[in-house]
Coordinates of C-alpha atoms and ligand atoms in Angstrom, one line a residue:
X18 CA 16.6 21.3 165.1
X19 CA 14.1 24.2 166.6
X20 CA 12.0 23.0 169.3
X21 CA 9.0 25.3 169.8
X22 CA 8.6 26.9 172.8
X23 CA 5.6 28.0 174.7
X24 CA 4.5 31.4 174.5
X25 CA 3.8 33.7 177.5
X26 CA 1.4 36.8 177.6
X27 CA 2.8 39.4 179.5
X28 CA 1.0 39.1 182.2
X29 CA 1.6 35.5 182.8
X30 CA 2.4 34.4 186.0
X31 CA 5.6 32.1 185.8
X32 CA 5.2 29.9 189.1
X33 CA 8.7 29.0 190.9
X34 CA 8.7 26.5 192.7
X35 CA 9.4 27.1 196.3
X36 CA 9.3 25.9 199.7
X37 CA 6.6 28.6 201.0
X38 CA 4.1 26.6 198.3
X39 CA 4.8 23.5 200.2
X40 CA 4.0 25.1 203.9
X41 CA 0.8 27.2 201.8
X42 CA -0.3 24.0 201.0
X43 CA -0.7 22.8 204.6
X44 CA -2.6 25.9 205.5
X45 CA -5.7 24.9 203.8
X46 CA -5.5 21.5 203.5
X47 CA -4.9 20.6 207.4
X48 CA -5.1 23.8 209.2
X49 CA -6.1 22.2 212.5
X50 CA -3.6 19.0 212.3
X51 CA -1.4 19.1 214.9
X52 CA 2.8 19.3 215.2
X53 CA 3.8 17.6 218.5
X54 CA 7.2 17.8 220.2
X55 CA 7.9 15.1 223.0
X56 CA 5.3 14.6 225.3
X57 CA 5.4 18.5 226.0
X58 CA 3.7 20.7 223.4
X59 CA 1.3 20.7 220.7
X60 CA 0.2 23.3 218.4
X61 CA -2.2 23.2 215.3
X62 CA -0.5 23.8 211.2
X63 CA -2.2 27.2 211.7
X64 CA 0.0 28.1 214.7
X65 CA 3.0 26.8 212.9
X66 CA 2.7 29.3 210.1
X67 CA 2.4 32.0 212.6
X68 CA 5.4 30.7 214.4
X69 CA 7.5 30.5 211.1
X70 CA 6.7 33.7 210.1
X71 CA 7.9 35.1 213.6
X72 CA 11.1 33.3 212.8
X73 CA 12.0 35.1 210.1
X74 CA 10.9 38.4 211.6
X75 CA 13.0 37.7 215.0
X76 CA 15.8 37.1 212.1
X77 CA 15.5 39.6 210.0
X78 CA 15.6 42.2 213.0
X79 CA 18.8 40.5 214.0
X80 CA 20.2 41.0 210.2
X81 CA 19.8 38.1 208.1
X82 CA 19.3 39.0 204.5
X83 CA 18.6 37.0 201.6
X84 CA 21.9 35.0 200.7
X85 CA 22.8 34.6 204.2
X86 CA 23.5 31.3 205.6
X87 CA 21.5 30.5 208.9
X88 CA 23.3 27.1 210.6
X89 CA 21.3 24.7 213.0
X90 CA 22.0 22.7 216.0
X91 CA 19.4 21.1 217.9
X92 CA 17.8 17.5 218.5
X93 CA 15.0 17.2 216.4
X94 CA 12.4 20.0 217.9
X95 CA 9.4 21.2 216.7
X96 CA 11.6 24.4 216.7
X97 CA 14.2 22.9 213.7
X98 CA 10.7 21.8 211.7
X99 CA 10.1 25.8 211.6
X100 CA 13.5 26.1 210.3
X101 CA 13.6 24.3 207.5
X102 CA 10.8 26.5 206.6
X103 CA 11.6 30.2 207.8
X104 CA 15.2 30.5 206.5
X105 CA 14.9 29.1 203.3
X106 CA 11.3 30.7 202.5
X107 CA 13.2 34.1 204.0
X108 CA 15.7 33.5 200.6
X109 CA 18.3 32.5 202.9
X110 CA 20.6 28.9 203.3
X111 CA 19.8 26.6 205.8
X112 CA 22.7 24.8 206.8
X113 CA 21.7 21.7 209.0
X114 CA 25.2 21.0 211.2
X115 CA 26.3 17.3 211.9
X116 CA 25.9 17.5 215.8
X117 CA 27.9 14.2 216.0
X118 CA 31.3 15.4 214.5
X119 CA 34.1 16.3 216.2
X120 CA 34.5 20.3 217.2
X121 CA 36.5 20.2 214.6
X122 CA 35.0 18.8 211.9
X123 CA 32.0 21.2 213.1
X124 CA 34.2 24.0 213.1
X125 CA 35.5 23.0 209.4
X126 CA 32.1 22.6 208.2
X127 CA 30.5 25.7 210.1
X128 CA 33.8 28.2 208.4
X129 CA 33.4 26.3 205.1
X130 CA 29.5 26.9 204.6
X131 CA 30.2 30.4 205.4
X132 CA 27.7 30.5 208.0
X133 CA 26.0 34.0 209.3
X134 CA 24.0 33.1 212.5
X135 CA 23.7 30.0 214.1
X136 CA 20.6 28.5 216.1
X137 CA 22.3 26.3 219.1
X138 CA 20.6 24.2 221.6
X139 CA 22.3 25.0 225.1
X140 CA 23.2 21.1 225.4
X141 CA 26.1 21.9 222.1
X142 CA 27.9 24.4 223.7
X143 CA 30.7 21.9 224.8
X144 CA 31.4 21.3 220.6
X145 CA 31.6 24.6 220.1
X146 CA 33.4 25.6 223.1
X147 CA 36.8 24.7 222.5
X148 CA 36.9 25.7 218.9
X149 CA 34.9 28.9 219.5
X150 CA 37.8 31.4 219.1
X151 CA 38.5 29.8 215.4
X152 CA 34.8 30.4 214.1
X153 CA 34.9 33.0 211.3
X154 CA 32.3 34.4 209.5
X155 CA 29.4 33.8 212.7
X156 CA 27.7 37.2 213.2
X157 CA 25.1 36.2 215.7
X158 CA 24.1 33.5 217.9
X159 CA 20.4 32.2 219.2
X160 CA 19.6 30.3 222.5
X161 CA 17.8 27.2 221.9
X162 CA 16.7 25.6 225.2
X163 CA 13.5 23.5 226.4
X164 CA 14.9 24.2 230.0
X165 CA 16.8 26.5 232.3
X166 CA 19.9 23.7 233.2
X167 CA 22.9 25.4 231.0
X168 CA 26.3 24.7 230.4
X169 CA 28.7 27.3 231.0
X170 CA 29.7 28.7 227.9
X171 CA 31.9 31.6 226.4
X172 CA 29.6 32.3 223.6
X173 CA 27.6 35.1 223.2
X174 CA 24.1 34.4 222.9
X175 CA 22.0 37.7 221.3
X176 CA 18.7 36.0 222.1
X177 CA 16.7 33.5 222.9
X178 CA 14.7 31.4 220.6
X179 CA 11.2 31.6 222.1
X180 CA 11.9 35.0 224.0
X181 CA 12.4 35.9 219.8
X182 CA 9.4 34.5 219.0
X183 CA 7.2 36.7 221.2
X184 CA 8.6 40.1 220.4
X185 CA 8.6 38.6 216.4
X186 CA 5.0 40.5 214.4
X187 CA 3.2 37.5 213.0
X188 CA 3.3 39.1 209.4
X189 CA 5.7 38.6 207.4
X190 CA 5.5 38.5 203.4
X191 CA 7.8 35.6 202.3
X192 CA 9.3 36.9 199.0
X193 CA 9.0 35.2 196.0
X194 CA 11.9 34.7 194.0
X195 CA 13.8 32.5 191.7
X196 CA 13.3 28.6 192.2
X197 CA 16.9 27.9 191.6
X198 CA 17.9 29.9 194.7
X199 CA 20.0 27.6 197.3
X200 CA 17.7 26.7 200.1
X201 CA 19.6 24.4 202.0
X202 CA 23.3 22.6 202.5
X203 CA 25.1 20.3 204.8
X204 CA 28.3 18.1 204.5
X205 CA 28.3 14.3 204.1
X206 CA 30.2 12.5 206.4
X207 CA 32.8 10.9 204.1
X208 CA 34.9 8.3 204.7
X209 CA 38.0 9.8 203.8
X210 CA 39.4 13.5 203.3
X211 CA 37.5 16.3 204.7
X212 CA 33.5 16.8 205.2
X213 CA 31.9 17.8 201.9
X214 CA 29.0 20.3 201.4
X215 CA 26.1 19.1 199.1
X216 CA 23.2 21.5 198.3
X217 CA 19.8 21.8 197.0
X218 CA 17.9 25.0 195.7
X219 CA 13.9 25.1 196.2
X220 CA 12.9 23.8 193.0
X221 CA 14.9 20.6 193.8
X222 CA 12.8 20.0 197.1
X223 CA 9.9 21.0 196.0
X224 CA 10.2 18.4 192.9
X225 CA 11.6 15.9 195.3
X226 CA 8.6 16.3 197.8
X227 CA 6.5 15.9 194.7
X228 CA 8.5 12.7 193.4
X229 CA 7.7 11.1 196.8
X230 CA 4.2 12.0 196.7
X231 CA 3.9 10.1 193.5
X232 CA 5.8 7.1 194.8
X233 CA 4.2 6.7 198.0
X234 CA 0.6 7.9 197.2
X235 CA 0.3 7.4 193.1
X236 CA 1.7 3.6 193.2
X237 CA 0.1 1.0 195.1
X238 CA 2.0 -0.7 197.2
X239 CA 3.1 -1.9 200.7
X240 CA 5.1 1.8 200.5
X241 CA 1.7 3.7 200.7
X242 CA 1.6 7.0 202.8
X243 CA -1.7 9.9 203.0
X244 CA -2.7 12.6 205.1
X245 CA -3.8 10.1 207.5
X246 CA -0.9 8.8 208.3
X247 CA 1.0 10.0 211.7
X248 CA 4.5 10.8 210.9
X249 CA 7.6 10.5 213.3
X250 CA 11.5 10.9 212.0
X251 CA 13.9 8.3 213.2
X252 CA 16.5 10.0 211.0
X253 CA 17.7 13.1 212.5
X254 CA 16.9 16.3 210.8
X255 CA 21.0 17.4 210.1
X256 CA 20.7 13.8 207.6
X257 CA 19.6 14.8 204.4
X258 CA 16.4 17.0 205.7
X259 CA 15.3 13.9 207.9
X260 CA 15.0 12.7 203.9
X261 CA 12.7 14.9 202.9
X262 CA 9.7 13.9 204.5
X263 CA 8.9 16.8 206.8
X264 CA 8.3 18.3 203.9
X265 CA 6.2 15.9 202.3
X266 CA 4.0 15.4 205.2
X267 CA 3.7 19.2 205.2
X268 CA 2.5 19.2 202.0
X269 CA -0.3 16.9 203.0
X270 CA -1.1 18.1 206.0
X271 CA -0.3 14.9 208.2
X272 CA 0.4 14.8 212.0
X273 CA 3.7 14.8 212.6
X274 CA 5.8 13.9 215.9
X275 CA 9.6 15.1 216.4
X276 CA 11.1 13.6 219.8
X277 CA 14.1 15.5 220.8
X278 CA 16.6 13.6 221.9
X279 CA 16.6 10.3 221.0
X280 CA 15.6 7.5 224.2
X281 CA 14.3 3.9 222.9
X282 CA 11.5 4.0 225.3
X283 CA 10.2 7.5 224.8
X284 CA 10.0 6.8 221.0
X285 CA 8.2 3.5 221.9
X286 CA 5.8 5.6 224.2
X287 CA 5.3 8.0 221.5
X288 CA 4.7 5.6 218.9
X289 CA 1.8 3.9 221.5
X290 CA 0.2 7.4 222.4
X291 CA 0.1 9.6 219.2
X292 CA -0.5 6.1 217.0
X293 CA 2.3 7.0 214.9
X294 CA 2.1 4.9 211.5
X295 CA 5.3 5.9 209.5
X296 CA 8.6 6.4 210.2
X297 CA 12.4 5.9 208.7
X298 CA 15.9 4.9 210.7
X299 CA 19.2 3.1 209.8
X300 CA 19.4 -0.3 210.3
X301 CA 21.3 0.2 214.1
X302 CA 18.3 2.3 215.6
X303 CA 15.7 -0.4 214.5
X304 CA 17.8 -3.0 215.8
X305 CA 18.0 -0.4 219.3
X306 CA 14.1 -0.2 219.4
X307 CA 13.5 -3.9 218.7
X308 CA 16.1 -4.9 221.6
X309 CA 14.5 -2.7 224.2
X310 CA 12.4 -3.9 226.7
X311 CA 9.8 -2.0 226.6
X312 CA 9.0 -3.0 222.8
X313 CA 6.7 -5.9 224.1
X314 CA 4.3 -2.9 225.7
X315 CA 4.0 -1.5 222.3
X316 CA 1.6 -2.5 219.1
X317 CA 3.3 -2.1 216.2
X318 CA 1.0 -3.5 213.3
X319 CA -0.1 -0.5 212.1
X320 CA 3.7 1.0 212.0
X321 CA 4.9 1.1 208.9
X322 CA 9.0 2.1 208.1
X323 CA 11.9 2.3 205.7
X324 CA 15.1 1.6 206.7
X325 CA 18.1 3.2 204.8
X326 CA 21.4 4.3 205.5
X327 CA 22.6 1.1 204.8
X328 CA 21.0 -2.2 203.7
X329 CA 18.6 -4.0 205.2
X330 CA 19.8 -7.0 206.8
X331 CA 17.5 -9.7 206.1
X332 CA 17.4 -10.9 210.0
X333 CA 16.1 -7.4 211.4
X334 CA 13.7 -7.6 208.5
X335 CA 12.1 -10.7 209.7
X336 CA 12.3 -9.6 213.4
X337 CA 10.2 -6.4 212.3
X338 CA 7.7 -8.9 210.4
X339 CA 6.6 -10.8 212.8
X340 CA 6.0 -8.0 214.9
X341 CA 4.0 -6.6 212.8
X342 CA 5.9 -4.2 211.0
X343 CA 5.5 -3.0 207.6
X344 CA 9.1 -3.3 207.1
X345 CA 11.5 -2.3 203.7
X346 CA 14.1 -0.7 202.3
X347 CA 15.1 2.8 200.7
X348 CA 18.5 3.8 199.0
X349 CA 19.6 7.1 198.9
X350 CA 22.8 9.2 199.6
X351 CA 23.4 12.7 201.0
X352 CA 24.2 13.6 197.5
X353 CA 21.3 12.5 196.2
X354 CA 18.2 14.6 198.5
X355 CA 17.8 11.5 198.9
X356 CA 15.7 9.7 197.6
X357 CA 16.4 7.0 194.6
X358 CA 14.8 3.9 194.8
X359 CA 12.6 1.6 197.5
X360 CA 10.8 -2.3 196.9
X361 CA 7.7 -1.7 195.5
X362 CA 6.2 -5.3 196.9
X363 CA 3.4 -6.6 194.2
X364 CA 0.1 -8.0 195.4
X365 CA 1.1 -11.4 195.2
X366 CA 4.0 -11.4 197.0
X367 CA 2.2 -9.5 200.0
X368 CA -0.4 -12.3 199.9
X369 CA 2.7 -14.7 200.8
X370 CA 3.3 -15.6 204.6
X371 CA 5.9 -12.9 206.3
X372 CA 9.0 -14.7 206.2
X373 CA 8.5 -15.3 202.2
X374 CA 8.2 -11.8 201.6
X375 CA 12.0 -10.7 203.4
X376 CA 13.8 -11.2 200.6
X377 CA 11.7 -8.8 198.3
X378 CA 11.5 -6.1 201.1
X379 CA 15.3 -6.2 201.3
X380 CA 15.9 -5.9 197.9
X381 CA 17.1 -1.9 197.3
X382 CA 14.1 -1.7 194.7
X383 CA 12.5 0.2 192.0
X384 CA 13.9 4.0 191.0
X385 CA 11.3 6.6 192.0
X386 CA 9.8 8.5 189.6
X387 CA 11.6 10.7 188.0
X388 CA 15.2 9.1 188.7
X389 CA 17.0 7.7 186.4
X390 CA 19.4 5.2 186.9
X391 CA 22.3 2.6 185.2
X392 CA 25.0 0.7 185.9
X393 CA 28.4 0.9 184.7
X394 CA 31.6 -0.7 183.6
X395 CA 35.0 0.6 184.7
X396 CA 35.2 2.2 181.8
X397 CA 31.6 4.2 181.7
X398 CA 30.3 1.8 179.7
X399 CA 26.1 1.0 180.7
X400 CA 25.8 -2.5 181.4
X401 CA 22.5 -4.6 180.5
X402 CA 19.8 -4.6 182.9
X403 CA 19.8 -9.0 183.3
X404 CA 19.9 -9.3 186.8
X405 CA 23.6 -10.6 186.5
X406 CA 26.0 -7.7 185.0
X407 CA 27.1 -5.9 187.7
X408 CA 29.1 -2.4 188.2
X409 CA 28.5 1.3 189.6
X410 CA 25.0 2.7 189.9
X411 CA 25.0 6.1 188.7
X412 CA 22.1 8.6 188.4
X413 CA 20.1 11.5 187.0
X414 CA 17.4 13.1 189.0
X415 CA 16.2 16.5 188.8
X416 CA 17.1 16.6 192.9
X417 CA 20.8 15.6 192.9
X418 CA 23.2 18.1 193.9
X419 CA 25.2 19.7 191.2
X420 CA 28.3 19.7 192.8
X421 CA 30.3 19.8 196.0
X422 CA 31.1 23.1 197.8
X423 CA 33.8 25.3 196.0
X424 CA 35.4 22.3 195.3
X425 CA 34.9 22.2 191.3
X426 CA 37.7 18.9 191.4
X427 CA 35.6 16.4 193.3
X428 CA 32.5 17.8 192.2
X429 CA 33.8 16.8 188.6
X430 CA 34.5 13.9 189.7
X431 CA 30.9 13.3 191.3
X432 CA 29.3 14.3 187.7
X433 CA 32.2 12.4 185.3
X434 CA 30.5 11.9 182.2
X435 CA 27.4 14.1 183.4
X436 CA 25.9 11.1 185.3
X437 CA 26.4 11.5 189.4
X438 CA 28.5 8.7 190.6
X439 CA 27.1 7.0 193.7
X440 CA 30.1 5.0 194.7
X441 CA 27.8 1.7 194.9
X442 CA 27.9 -1.3 193.1
X443 CA 25.1 -3.2 192.0
X444 CA 22.7 -4.4 189.2
X445 CA 19.5 -4.3 187.7
X446 CA 17.1 -6.8 186.9
X447 CA 15.1 -7.4 184.0
X448 CA 12.3 -5.7 185.8
X449 CA 14.3 -2.4 186.7
X450 CA 14.8 -3.5 190.0
X451 CA 18.3 -2.3 191.5
X452 CA 20.2 -4.3 194.3
X453 CA 23.4 -2.7 195.8
X454 CA 25.7 -5.4 196.8
X455 CA 28.2 -3.1 197.9
X456 CA 30.6 0.3 198.3
X457 CA 33.1 0.7 196.1
X458 CA 35.0 1.1 198.9
X459 CA 33.8 -1.9 201.5
X460 CA 34.0 -4.4 198.7
X461 CA 36.1 -7.7 199.7
X462 CA 38.7 -8.0 196.7
X463 CA 40.2 -11.7 196.9
X464 CA 42.1 -13.3 194.4
X465 CA 41.1 -11.1 191.9
X466 CA 37.3 -12.0 193.1
X467 CA 34.6 -9.4 194.3
X468 CA 32.6 -10.5 197.9
X469 CA 29.7 -8.7 198.6
X470 CA 30.6 -7.7 202.4
X471 CA 26.9 -6.7 202.7
X472 CA 25.5 -10.5 201.2
X473 CA 28.3 -11.7 203.9
X474 CA 26.8 -9.6 206.7
X475 CA 23.6 -10.7 205.5
X476 CA 24.0 -14.4 205.6
X477 CA 25.9 -14.1 209.3
X478 CA 23.5 -12.4 210.8
X479 CA 20.7 -14.5 210.2
X480 CA 22.1 -17.0 212.8
X481 CA 19.8 -16.8 215.9
X482 CA 23.3 -15.9 218.1
X483 CA 24.0 -12.7 216.1
X484 CA 23.0 -9.4 217.3
X485 CA 25.3 -7.6 214.8
X486 CA 27.8 -8.2 212.1
X487 CA 29.9 -6.5 210.0
X488 CA 32.2 -8.5 207.1
X489 CA 35.5 -6.3 206.1
X490 CA 38.7 -7.0 203.9
X491 CA 41.7 -7.2 205.5
X492 CA 45.3 -7.4 204.0
X493 CA 46.5 -10.9 202.8
X494 CA 50.1 -11.4 201.4
X495 CA 48.4 -14.2 199.0
X496 CA 44.5 -13.2 197.9
X497 CA 45.3 -9.1 198.5
X498 CA 42.5 -9.8 201.2
X499 CA 40.5 -12.1 203.2
X500 CA 37.0 -11.5 204.3
X501 CA 37.0 -10.9 208.4
X502 CA 33.9 -10.6 210.3
X503 CA 33.5 -8.9 213.7
X504 CA 30.2 -10.0 215.5
X505 CA 28.4 -9.2 218.4
X506 CA 26.3 -11.7 220.0
X507 CA 22.7 -11.9 221.7
X508 CA 23.6 -11.9 225.2
X509 CA 21.8 -14.9 225.9
X510 CA 24.3 -16.7 223.6
X511 CA 27.5 -14.8 225.2
X512 CA 30.3 -17.5 225.8
X513 CA 28.0 -20.5 224.4
X514 CA 28.8 -20.0 220.7
X515 CA 32.0 -20.3 218.9
X516 CA 33.3 -19.0 215.9
X517 CA 33.8 -22.5 214.0
X518 CA 30.3 -22.9 214.8
X519 CA 29.3 -19.5 212.9
X520 CA 32.0 -20.6 209.9
X521 CA 29.7 -23.9 209.5
X522 CA 26.8 -21.3 209.2
X523 CA 28.0 -20.1 206.3
X524 CA 29.5 -23.1 204.9
X525 CA 26.1 -24.4 204.6
X526 CA 25.3 -21.1 202.6
X527 CA 28.3 -22.1 200.3
X528 CA 27.1 -25.5 199.9
X529 CA 23.4 -24.2 198.6
X530 CA 25.6 -21.7 196.0
X531 CA 24.9 -18.8 197.5
X532 CA 28.3 -17.7 197.6
X533 CA 31.1 -19.1 196.8
X534 CA 33.9 -21.1 199.4
X535 CA 36.4 -18.1 198.9
X536 CA 33.6 -16.1 200.7
X537 CA 33.9 -18.0 203.9
X538 CA 35.3 -15.3 206.4
X539 CA 39.2 -16.6 207.6
X540 CA 38.9 -15.1 210.7
X541 CA 35.9 -14.3 212.6
X542 CA 35.9 -11.9 216.0
X543 CA 33.4 -11.1 218.9
X544 CA 32.6 -7.8 220.2
X545 CA 30.8 -5.6 222.6
X546 CA 29.8 -3.0 220.5
X547 CA 30.8 -2.3 216.9
X548 CA 31.5 1.5 216.2
X549 CA 29.0 3.2 214.6
X550 CA 29.4 6.4 212.1
X551 CA 28.1 9.7 213.3
X552 CA 24.6 8.6 211.5
X553 CA 24.3 5.6 213.1
X554 CA 25.8 3.4 210.4
X555 CA 28.7 0.9 210.8
X556 CA 31.9 2.1 210.7
X557 CA 33.8 0.1 208.3
X558 CA 36.6 2.4 208.3
X559 CA 37.4 2.6 211.9
X560 CA 37.2 -1.3 211.7
X561 CA 39.7 -1.7 209.0
X562 CA 42.1 0.6 210.9
X563 CA 41.8 -1.2 214.0
X564 CA 41.7 -5.4 211.9
X565 CA 44.7 -4.2 209.5
Ligands
LIG14 P1 24.7 8.9 203.4 O1 25.7 9.8 202.2 O2 25.1 9.1 204.9 O3 23.3 9.1 203.6 O4 25.3 7.5 202.9 C1 24.8 6.7 201.2 C2 25.2 5.4 201.1 O5 24.5 4.5 202.4 C3 25.0 5.0 199.9 O6 25.6 5.4 199.3 C4 24.8 3.4 200.2 O7 26.4 3.2 200.0 C5 24.1 3.4 201.5 N1 23.2 3.3 201.2 C6 21.9 4.0 201.1 N2 20.6 3.5 201.6 C7 21.3 2.0 201.1 C8 20.2 0.8 201.0 N3 19.0 0.8 201.1 N4 20.9 -0.6 201.1 C9 22.4 -0.2 200.8 N5 23.0 0.7 201.1 C10 22.8 2.0 200.9

């Protein structure tokens, strides 16, 4: 079949989708809108554009060229936000280094990404100090600092950020280039093996931004964002570009607040002071905030929050709803830029009492515009969307990483059969709504049956004494694996609740048919803290090693 392609007159301009267009939009729509850093700095989008041009001039003077890789190690600062634009807009690649990894893992990612320049916050000198002699490709370091307190370092700095900006001119002609040019790269915090590099082009980031605009601003639901919102990310900027929202809010010209190092008291203070209306985070961070003594002084009834990176536990959802928070789940992953799905509550659901909305708000949700989703069996065959057939979730969309950096084998595994394999298990119902039931690696396999670790955690977290809960499979001679739960009790329940009481609580869910009898954990243990991954998720790998 021959398709009729459009004709282009020789003078027609082919408009590549570039990150610079996102910034330009803010300059037209909201030049005087504010960007705020902690309680120390605020400036307008007009000044933002000026600073981005100065940064590009400074990097050019230091020798950065298109195609180079420029890495950042910083808290969530206005500087990081400026790097989100200046570095890719020059045609260089922004590498967002995960500062929660070990020095050896960070070294691996720096060498693997072939970083040319690193912008580093003085607080992270101790991370590079032990490995500095093994850094291979980095030619220049730029110092980032908030004050003059600096740890000793053997690293040689080639300039300080603010000084470099004051020297750089404010005119920079950001070039036009192919939209498939790489804009960003970072490494997944995989639970096994070495970190894997993912990468995204300008086109992908622009389409992700437009997809978010259609999903959040076009479709009427509880997930609704406009230029009147005040945005404060509480997901680190190194974790999938803070889920892409800094680009989205810049395109629509909304006020943005960056909080530096995470401190629950400062987060709450800024939510109040700046009238923050939207944030996103992993469940652990929200749990920490809601349990801060300062929570009682903050009105959260204008706050919308997406919980992603892990399932939203019903108990946490209920706790937040009771405070008036418009809370709901979002699903995505590093490989997917990350937006894939989110719940869209219908008016009839929103009219219900808050506790009757919990179920709907915790669902994994409907695919975002331009996301295609399938459930497949172990042979790769698509399964029906009947709310029952459970298998691996595979996806297609314009913004998925097209492979892992320099790793053809794992890239092909990721894209086996032309669909990106998420490694998550779930089902889709008749309305097209996805429910993730587990990660393939975390599902508990007992006597040939599967138990969802997420469902078990969700059930046990609903006991009034439970603060945090994790379910894992532990080896068992007879059944292969048996479920076990590791629990942190709320302070006022410590010593007052025993494991039998919690088992009895889970039994109620067996009686009403929610889970089968073999889903009741054989063993429940109490602990003071649960180990977390580099992005704040419960670390089941460490727990499995600990309890196996
Ligand atoms: P990461 O690449 O670190 O962002 O982790 C992505 C993984 O987090 C996904 O593959 C899921 O296993 C998990 N995840 C993210 N969002 C959700 C969600 N809403 N419900 C359940 N699991 C989630």
